[in-house]
Amino acid sequence: MASIPPKPENPLHLHTTKLTLGCPILDSFLGGGIPCGSITELVGESSAGKTQLCLQLLLSSLLPPSLGGLSSPSLYIYSEPPFPLRRLLRLSLPSLPPRPLDHIFVRPAHSADDLLSLLSHLPDSLPVRLIIIDSIAALFRSEFDNTPRDLKSRSSLFFKIATKLKDRARKLGAAVVVTNHVVDVVEAECGGARCLWSSGRRVVPALGLAWSHCVNTRVFLTRSEGMVRRSNGEECEVRTRRMHVVFSPCLPERSCEFAIVGHGVLGVG
């Protein structure tokens, strides 16, 4: 009797290891945390909280799996110096190992080719399960003109970099996080990309559609400033930040509020 072939599984329903963001509210919002084995992009304007979240993830990666961590060192690649060491030292999470900075590898990247070379020469013995690139947009800011030839070369670099990152993510079960900037929308159309709003501006993620096809999950961070009246009648300025899921293979579009405080990034319930 011929055996019945197994029913193919939907990859979206397979168990995926998640890396905690260091906050139960944010973890719940993202379905458990940052997914391993794929690329997650944090996109937003300056001071939206992208780097703050990345620094917190560096510490989260060191936590044991029972607390949502990976018990693993991490690699932080920065393209806009200086590395924010002072801010990292102010962050705190419970149950961190002694001397956590000994488990965080930091490397600069000065261009897109520099990043590709760095990723190509990462030894397989380097046991990092979190790779952060902050930011990907800065590497392409001035290297390419808006000509068909340069745009083609830029897209080719996008796909080479994304392939290196995804291969590493799948082999090691690593989480890959990249940050991206936004640019103002000046035309009537958004060029095929979904228009977003931040600080009263209509914006789209930098690097265009070609790069958007390289990431698996896009999370948009926004900030807005306003005045609130205290109980004593005085007004004070407050800054509200929100996190929006723009697209994801396993999450619906939704948003939540978060705050940046002295010891870290926290969701607001």
CSV table of C-alpha atoms in Angstrom, one decimal:
chain,number,residue,atom,x,y,z
A,1,MET,CA,0.0,0.0,0.0
A,2,ALA,CA,1.4,3.4,-1.0
A,3,SER,CA,2.1,5.7,1.9
A,4,ILE,CA,0.3,9.0,2.2
A,5,PRO,CA,2.7,11.8,1.8
A,6,PRO,CA,2.9,14.2,4.8
A,7,LYS,CA,0.8,17.3,4.6
A,8,PRO,CA,3.1,20.3,3.9
A,9,GLU,CA,3.2,22.7,6.8
A,10,ASN,CA,2.6,26.3,6.5
A,11,PRO,CA,5.9,28.0,7.5
A,12,LEU,CA,4.0,30.8,9.2
A,13,HIS,CA,2.6,28.3,11.7
A,14,LEU,CA,5.9,26.7,12.5
A,15,HIS,CA,7.4,27.5,15.9
A,16,THR,CA,9.8,30.4,15.7
A,17,THR,CA,12.2,31.3,18.5
A,18,LYS,CA,11.6,34.9,19.6
A,19,LEU,CA,14.0,37.3,21.3
A,20,THR,CA,12.5,39.3,24.1
A,21,LEU,CA,12.6,43.1,23.9
A,22,GLY,CA,13.1,43.3,27.6
A,23,CYS,CA,9.5,44.4,28.2
A,24,PRO,CA,6.4,42.1,28.5
A,25,ILE,CA,4.1,44.7,26.9
A,26,LEU,CA,6.3,45.0,23.8
A,27,ASP,CA,6.9,41.3,23.6
A,28,SER,CA,3.1,40.7,23.6
A,29,PHE,CA,2.7,43.3,20.9
A,30,LEU,CA,5.2,41.6,18.6
A,31,GLY,CA,3.8,38.1,19.3
A,32,GLY,CA,6.6,37.1,21.7
A,33,GLY,CA,9.5,39.4,20.6
A,34,ILE,CA,11.9,39.7,17.7
A,35,PRO,CA,11.7,36.6,15.5
A,36,CYS,CA,14.9,34.6,14.9
A,37,GLY,CA,15.8,33.3,11.5
A,38,SER,CA,14.7,36.5,9.6
A,39,ILE,CA,15.3,40.2,9.2
A,40,THR,CA,13.3,42.7,11.3
A,41,GLU,CA,13.6,46.4,10.3
A,42,LEU,CA,13.0,49.3,12.7
A,43,VAL,CA,12.2,52.4,10.7
A,44,GLY,CA,11.6,55.9,11.9
A,45,GLU,CA,12.8,59.5,12.0
A,46,SER,CA,15.6,60.7,14.2
A,47,SER,CA,15.0,60.3,18.0
A,48,ALA,CA,12.1,57.9,17.4
A,49,GLY,CA,13.8,55.2,19.6
A,50,LYS,CA,15.4,52.9,17.0
A,51,THR,CA,18.9,52.9,18.6
A,52,GLN,CA,17.4,52.7,22.1
A,53,LEU,CA,15.6,49.5,21.2
A,54,CYS,CA,18.7,48.1,19.6
A,55,LEU,CA,20.8,48.7,22.7
A,56,GLN,CA,18.2,47.0,24.9
A,57,LEU,CA,18.2,44.0,22.5
A,58,LEU,CA,21.9,43.6,23.0
A,59,LEU,CA,21.3,43.0,26.7
A,60,SER,CA,18.2,40.8,26.0
A,61,SER,CA,20.3,38.5,23.9
A,62,LEU,CA,22.4,37.6,26.9
A,63,LEU,CA,19.4,36.5,29.0
A,64,PRO,CA,18.7,32.7,29.4
A,65,PRO,CA,16.0,31.2,27.1
A,66,SER,CA,13.7,30.9,30.2
A,67,LEU,CA,13.6,34.7,30.3
A,68,GLY,CA,13.2,35.1,26.5
A,69,GLY,CA,16.9,35.5,25.7
A,70,LEU,CA,19.3,33.5,23.5
A,71,SER,CA,22.2,33.0,26.0
A,72,SER,CA,24.3,34.3,23.2
A,73,PRO,CA,26.7,37.2,22.4
A,74,SER,CA,25.6,39.7,19.9
A,75,LEU,CA,27.2,41.8,17.1
A,76,TYR,CA,26.4,45.5,16.7
A,77,ILE,CA,27.5,47.1,13.4
A,78,TYR,CA,27.2,50.9,13.5
A,79,SER,CA,27.4,53.2,10.5
A,80,GLU,CA,27.0,56.5,12.4
A,81,PRO,CA,29.6,57.0,15.1
A,82,PRO,CA,30.1,57.2,17.9
A,83,PHE,CA,28.8,54.0,19.4
A,84,PRO,CA,26.4,55.0,22.2
A,85,LEU,CA,28.4,53.2,25.0
A,86,ARG,CA,27.3,55.6,27.8
A,87,ARG,CA,23.6,55.0,27.1
A,88,LEU,CA,24.2,51.2,26.9
A,89,LEU,CA,25.8,51.3,30.4
A,90,ARG,CA,22.7,53.0,31.8
A,91,LEU,CA,20.3,50.2,30.6
A,92,SER,CA,19.5,47.4,33.0
A,93,LEU,CA,17.7,44.1,32.8
A,94,PRO,CA,17.5,41.4,35.5
A,95,SER,CA,19.5,38.2,35.4
A,96,LEU,CA,22.3,39.5,33.1
A,97,PRO,CA,25.6,37.7,33.3
A,98,PRO,CA,28.6,39.3,34.9
A,99,ARG,CA,30.5,41.8,32.7
A,100,PRO,CA,27.8,41.9,30.0
A,101,LEU,CA,29.9,44.1,27.7
A,102,ASP,CA,32.4,41.3,27.3
A,103,HIS,CA,29.7,39.5,25.2
A,104,ILE,CA,28.8,42.4,22.9
A,105,PHE,CA,31.0,42.7,19.7
A,106,VAL,CA,31.0,46.1,18.1
A,107,ARG,CA,32.2,46.9,14.6
A,108,PRO,CA,32.0,50.0,12.4
A,109,ALA,CA,30.9,50.0,8.8
A,110,HIS,CA,31.8,53.0,6.6
A,111,SER,CA,30.1,52.0,3.3
A,112,ALA,CA,27.8,49.4,1.8
A,113,ASP,CA,30.8,47.5,0.4
A,114,ASP,CA,32.4,47.6,3.8
A,115,LEU,CA,29.3,46.1,5.4
A,116,LEU,CA,29.2,43.3,2.8
A,117,SER,CA,32.9,42.5,3.3
A,118,LEU,CA,32.4,42.4,7.1
A,119,LEU,CA,29.5,40.0,6.7
A,120,SER,CA,31.3,37.9,4.2
A,121,HIS,CA,34.3,37.4,6.6
A,122,LEU,CA,32.4,36.7,9.8
A,123,PRO,CA,33.8,33.4,11.0
A,124,ASP,CA,31.3,30.6,11.5
A,125,SER,CA,32.9,30.1,15.0
A,126,LEU,CA,31.6,33.5,16.1
A,127,PRO,CA,28.7,32.4,18.2
A,128,VAL,CA,26.5,35.4,17.9
A,129,ARG,CA,22.7,34.9,17.6
A,130,LEU,CA,21.8,38.6,17.3
A,131,ILE,CA,23.1,40.9,14.6
A,132,ILE,CA,22.2,44.6,14.6
A,133,ILE,CA,23.0,47.1,11.8
A,134,ASP,CA,22.4,50.7,12.9
A,135,SER,CA,21.7,52.1,10.3
A,136,ILE,CA,21.5,50.5,6.9
A,137,ALA,CA,20.3,53.8,5.3
A,138,ALA,CA,23.4,55.8,6.3
A,139,LEU,CA,25.6,53.4,4.3
A,140,PHE,CA,23.8,54.2,1.0
A,141,ARG,CA,23.2,57.9,1.7
A,142,SER,CA,25.9,59.4,-0.6
A,143,GLU,CA,27.4,56.5,-2.6
A,144,PHE,CA,24.8,56.3,-5.4
A,145,ASP,CA,23.2,58.8,-7.7
A,146,ASN,CA,19.7,58.6,-9.0
A,147,THR,CA,20.6,57.1,-12.3
A,148,PRO,CA,19.5,53.8,-13.7
A,149,ARG,CA,23.0,52.3,-13.5
A,150,ASP,CA,23.5,53.4,-9.9
A,151,LEU,CA,20.0,52.3,-8.9
A,152,LYS,CA,20.7,48.9,-10.4
A,153,SER,CA,24.1,48.6,-8.6
A,154,ARG,CA,22.4,49.7,-5.3
A,155,SER,CA,19.7,47.1,-5.6
A,156,SER,CA,22.3,44.4,-6.3
A,157,LEU,CA,24.1,45.4,-3.1
A,158,PHE,CA,20.8,45.3,-1.2
A,159,PHE,CA,20.2,41.7,-2.2
A,160,LYS,CA,23.7,40.6,-1.5
A,161,ILE,CA,23.7,42.0,2.0
A,162,ALA,CA,20.2,40.6,2.7
A,163,THR,CA,21.3,37.2,1.5
A,164,LYS,CA,24.3,37.2,3.8
A,165,LEU,CA,22.1,38.2,6.7
A,166,LYS,CA,19.4,35.7,6.0
A,167,ASP,CA,21.9,32.8,5.5
A,168,ARG,CA,23.5,33.7,8.9
A,169,ALA,CA,20.1,33.9,10.5
A,170,ARG,CA,18.9,30.5,9.3
A,171,LYS,CA,22.2,28.7,10.0
A,172,LEU,CA,22.5,29.9,13.6
A,173,GLY,CA,18.9,30.7,14.4
A,174,ALA,CA,19.9,34.3,14.8
A,175,ALA,CA,17.8,37.4,15.0
A,176,VAL,CA,18.8,40.1,12.6
A,177,VAL,CA,17.7,43.7,13.3
A,178,VAL,CA,18.4,46.7,11.0
A,179,THR,CA,17.4,50.3,11.4
A,180,ASN,CA,16.3,52.6,8.6
A,181,HIS,CA,15.6,56.3,8.2
A,182,VAL,CA,12.5,57.9,6.7
A,183,VAL,CA,12.3,60.5,3.9
A,184,ASP,CA,9.6,63.1,3.4
A,185,VAL,CA,7.1,62.5,0.6
A,186,VAL,CA,7.1,65.4,-1.8
A,187,GLU,CA,5.1,63.9,-4.7
A,188,ALA,CA,1.4,63.3,-4.8
A,189,GLU,CA,2.2,59.5,-4.8
A,190,CYS,CA,4.3,57.5,-2.5
A,191,GLY,CA,6.0,55.6,-5.3
A,192,GLY,CA,4.3,52.3,-4.5
A,193,ALA,CA,5.2,52.4,-0.8
A,194,ARG,CA,2.7,53.0,1.9
A,195,CYS,CA,2.9,56.6,3.2
A,196,LEU,CA,3.4,56.9,7.0
A,197,TRP,CA,3.0,59.9,9.3
A,198,SER,CA,5.5,61.0,12.0
A,199,SER,CA,5.7,64.4,13.8
A,200,GLY,CA,3.0,65.7,11.4
A,201,ARG,CA,5.0,64.8,8.3
A,202,ARG,CA,4.1,62.4,5.6
A,203,VAL,CA,7.1,60.0,5.2
A,204,VAL,CA,8.2,56.8,3.6
A,205,PRO,CA,11.1,54.4,4.6
A,206,ALA,CA,14.4,55.3,2.9
A,207,LEU,CA,15.9,53.0,0.3
A,208,GLY,CA,12.7,52.4,-1.6
A,209,LEU,CA,10.8,49.3,-2.6
A,210,ALA,CA,13.9,47.2,-3.6
A,211,TRP,CA,15.1,47.3,0.0
A,212,SER,CA,11.6,46.7,1.5
A,213,HIS,CA,11.6,43.3,-0.4
A,214,CYS,CA,14.8,42.3,1.6
A,215,VAL,CA,13.2,42.5,5.0
A,216,ASN,CA,10.7,40.1,6.5
A,217,THR,CA,9.1,42.4,9.2
A,218,ARG,CA,8.9,46.2,9.2
A,219,VAL,CA,8.2,48.0,12.4
A,220,PHE,CA,7.6,51.8,12.2
A,221,LEU,CA,8.5,54.0,15.2
A,222,THR,CA,6.9,57.5,15.5
A,223,ARG,CA,7.1,60.3,17.9
A,224,SER,CA,4.9,63.3,18.4
A,225,GLU,CA,5.1,66.2,20.8
A,226,GLY,CA,2.2,68.0,22.5
A,227,MET,CA,1.1,69.9,25.6
A,228,VAL,CA,-0.8,68.4,28.6
A,229,ARG,CA,-2.2,70.2,31.5
A,230,ARG,CA,-1.1,69.1,35.0
A,231,SER,CA,-3.4,69.0,38.0
A,232,ASN,CA,-2.0,72.3,39.2
A,233,GLY,CA,-3.1,73.9,35.9
A,234,GLU,CA,0.3,74.3,34.4
A,235,GLU,CA,1.0,73.0,30.9
A,236,CYS,CA,4.1,70.8,30.1
A,237,GLU,CA,5.5,69.3,27.0
A,238,VAL,CA,5.3,65.5,26.5
A,239,ARG,CA,6.7,63.3,23.8
A,240,THR,CA,4.6,60.3,22.8
A,241,ARG,CA,6.1,57.4,20.9
A,242,ARG,CA,4.3,54.6,19.1
A,243,MET,CA,5.3,51.4,17.5
A,244,HIS,CA,3.4,50.2,14.4
A,245,VAL,CA,3.6,46.9,12.6
A,246,VAL,CA,3.7,47.8,8.9
A,247,PHE,CA,4.1,44.3,7.5
A,248,SER,CA,4.9,40.9,9.0
A,249,PRO,CA,4.5,37.3,7.9
A,250,CYS,CA,2.6,36.5,11.1
A,251,LEU,CA,1.3,39.7,12.7
A,252,PRO,CA,-1.6,42.0,11.7
A,253,GLU,CA,-1.1,45.7,11.3
A,254,ARG,CA,-1.4,47.3,14.8
A,255,SER,CA,0.3,49.8,17.1
A,256,CYS,CA,1.1,50.4,20.7
A,257,GLU,CA,2.6,53.2,22.7
A,258,PHE,CA,6.0,53.1,24.3
A,259,ALA,CA,8.3,55.3,26.4
A,260,ILE,CA,12.0,55.7,26.8
A,261,VAL,CA,13.1,56.0,30.5
A,262,GLY,CA,16.4,56.0,32.2
A,263,HIS,CA,16.8,52.3,32.5
A,264,GLY,CA,15.3,51.3,29.2
A,265,VAL,CA,12.4,51.1,26.7
A,266,LEU,CA,9.0,50.2,28.1
A,267,GLY,CA,5.6,49.6,26.5
A,268,VAL,CA,2.7,51.6,27.8
A,269,GLY,CA,-0.3,49.5,28.7
